[in-house]
Short mmCIF file of C-alpha atoms in Angstrom, two decimals:
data_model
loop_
_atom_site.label_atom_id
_atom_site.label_comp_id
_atom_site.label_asym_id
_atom_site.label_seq_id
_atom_site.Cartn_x
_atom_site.Cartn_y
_atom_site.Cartn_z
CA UNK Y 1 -47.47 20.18 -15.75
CA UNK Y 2 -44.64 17.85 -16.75
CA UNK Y 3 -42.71 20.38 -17.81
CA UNK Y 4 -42.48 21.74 -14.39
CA UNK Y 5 -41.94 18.99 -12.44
CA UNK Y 6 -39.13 17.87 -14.97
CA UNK Y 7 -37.96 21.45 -14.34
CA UNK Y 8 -38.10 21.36 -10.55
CA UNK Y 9 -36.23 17.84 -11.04
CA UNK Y 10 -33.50 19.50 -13.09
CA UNK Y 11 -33.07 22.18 -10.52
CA UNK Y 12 -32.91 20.32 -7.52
CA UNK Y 13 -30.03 17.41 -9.04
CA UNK Y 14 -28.18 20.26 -10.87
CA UNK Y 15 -28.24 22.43 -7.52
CA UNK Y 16 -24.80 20.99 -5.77
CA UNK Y 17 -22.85 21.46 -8.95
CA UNK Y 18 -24.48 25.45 -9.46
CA UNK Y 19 -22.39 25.74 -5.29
CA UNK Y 20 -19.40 24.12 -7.11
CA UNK Y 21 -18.93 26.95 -9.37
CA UNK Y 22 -18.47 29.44 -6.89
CA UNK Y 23 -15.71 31.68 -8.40
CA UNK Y 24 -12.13 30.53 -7.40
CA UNK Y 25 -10.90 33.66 -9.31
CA UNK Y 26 -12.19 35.79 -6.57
CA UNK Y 27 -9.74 34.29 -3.91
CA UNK Y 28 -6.76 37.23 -3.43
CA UNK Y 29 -3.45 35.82 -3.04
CA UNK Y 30 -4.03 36.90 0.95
CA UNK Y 31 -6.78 34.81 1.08
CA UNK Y 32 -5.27 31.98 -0.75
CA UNK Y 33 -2.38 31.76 1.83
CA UNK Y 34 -4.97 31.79 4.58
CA UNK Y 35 -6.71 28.71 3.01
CA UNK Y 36 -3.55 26.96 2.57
CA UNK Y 37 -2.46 27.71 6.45
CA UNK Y 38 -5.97 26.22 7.37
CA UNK Y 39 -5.78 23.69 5.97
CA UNK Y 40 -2.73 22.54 6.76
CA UNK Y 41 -3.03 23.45 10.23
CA UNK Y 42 -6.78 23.26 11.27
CA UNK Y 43 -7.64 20.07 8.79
CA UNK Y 44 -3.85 18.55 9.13
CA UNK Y 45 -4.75 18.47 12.88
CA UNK Y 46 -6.90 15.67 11.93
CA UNK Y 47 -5.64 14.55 8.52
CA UNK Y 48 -1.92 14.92 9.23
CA UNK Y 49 0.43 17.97 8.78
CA UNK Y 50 1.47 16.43 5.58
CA UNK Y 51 -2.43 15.61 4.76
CA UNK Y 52 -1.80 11.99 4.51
CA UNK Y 53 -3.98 10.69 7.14
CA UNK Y 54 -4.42 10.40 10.69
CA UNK Y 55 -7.61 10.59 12.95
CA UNK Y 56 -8.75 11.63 9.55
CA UNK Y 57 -8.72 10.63 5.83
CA UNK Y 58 -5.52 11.37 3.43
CA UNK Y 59 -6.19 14.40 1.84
CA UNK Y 60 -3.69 13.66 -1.58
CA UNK Y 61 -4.66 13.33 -4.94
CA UNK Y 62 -3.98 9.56 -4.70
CA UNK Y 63 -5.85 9.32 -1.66
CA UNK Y 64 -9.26 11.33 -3.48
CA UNK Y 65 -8.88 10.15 -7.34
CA UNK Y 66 -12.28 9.03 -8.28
CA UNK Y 67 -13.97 11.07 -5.58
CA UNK Y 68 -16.52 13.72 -7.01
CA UNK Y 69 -16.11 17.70 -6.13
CA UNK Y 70 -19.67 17.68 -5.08
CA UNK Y 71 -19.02 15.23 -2.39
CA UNK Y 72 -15.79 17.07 -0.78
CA UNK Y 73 -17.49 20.11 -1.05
CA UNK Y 74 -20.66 19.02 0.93
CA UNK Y 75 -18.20 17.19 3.07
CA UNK Y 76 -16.22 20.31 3.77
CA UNK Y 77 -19.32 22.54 3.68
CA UNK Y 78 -21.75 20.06 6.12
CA UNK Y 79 -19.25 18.29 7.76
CA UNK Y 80 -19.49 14.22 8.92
CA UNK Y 81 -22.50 13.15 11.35
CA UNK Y 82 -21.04 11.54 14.14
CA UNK Y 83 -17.37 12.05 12.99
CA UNK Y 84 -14.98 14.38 14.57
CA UNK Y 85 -14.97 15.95 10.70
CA UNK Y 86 -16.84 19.96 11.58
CA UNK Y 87 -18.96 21.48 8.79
CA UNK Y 88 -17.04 24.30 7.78
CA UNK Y 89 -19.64 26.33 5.82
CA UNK Y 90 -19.84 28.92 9.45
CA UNK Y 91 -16.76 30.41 8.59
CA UNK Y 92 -15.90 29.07 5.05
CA UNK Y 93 -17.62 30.54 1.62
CA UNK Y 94 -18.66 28.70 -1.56
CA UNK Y 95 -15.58 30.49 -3.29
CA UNK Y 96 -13.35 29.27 -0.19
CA UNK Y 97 -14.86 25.98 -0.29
CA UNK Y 98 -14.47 25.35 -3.98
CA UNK Y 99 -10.78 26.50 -3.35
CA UNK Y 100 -10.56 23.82 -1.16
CA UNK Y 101 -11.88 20.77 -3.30
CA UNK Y 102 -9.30 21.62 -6.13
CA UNK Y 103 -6.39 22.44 -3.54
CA UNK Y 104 -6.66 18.83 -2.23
CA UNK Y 105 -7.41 17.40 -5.25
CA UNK Y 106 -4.35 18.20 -6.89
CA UNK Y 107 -2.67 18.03 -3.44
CA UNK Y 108 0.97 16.01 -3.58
CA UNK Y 109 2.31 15.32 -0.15
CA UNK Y 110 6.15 16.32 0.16
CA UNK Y 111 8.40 13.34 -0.06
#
């Protein structure tokens, strides 16, 4: 009996990081560019063209350090509550997502 609920427990706190590694390999260059013009576009209409803040949140290395993936995914994927921030996870996939968390993670605005 233990042993299943410690198994259940395992499951459910290991369950964001088993979204988080959603296969980034299977993102075609084609796909990769459309990413990159959303989110400069769609999310730098809220976070700046140059991602380094606006109505939104910087979206630069700097700006995330310390941040875990889990939490820009969901934020991505769910969106914000009572935020102007959209959940994304209508049109984006777990692969698309997870391209997104290490895209603005190593993200360095232009000087």
């Amino acid at each position: 009996m233990y042993r299943r609920r410690f198994g259940l427990m395992l499951l459910l706190l290991c369950q964001p990081w088993a979204l988080l590694a959603a296969d980034t390999a299977a993102i075609s260059p084609q796909r990769a560019a459309e990413l990159d013009a959303l989110l400069h576009q769609d999310c730098g209409s809220c976070h700046g063209l140059r991602l380094t803040g606006g109505l939104g949140p910087a979206l630069t290395r700097e700006a995330l350090a310390g941040k875990p993936p889990a939490l820009l995914a969901q934020t991505i994927r769910d969106g914000r509550p009572g935020t102007p921030m959209p959940p994304w996870k209508p049109i984006l996939s777990e692969a698309d997502i997870q391209w997104m968390v290490e895209t603005i993670q190593n993200y360095e605005a232009p000087k």
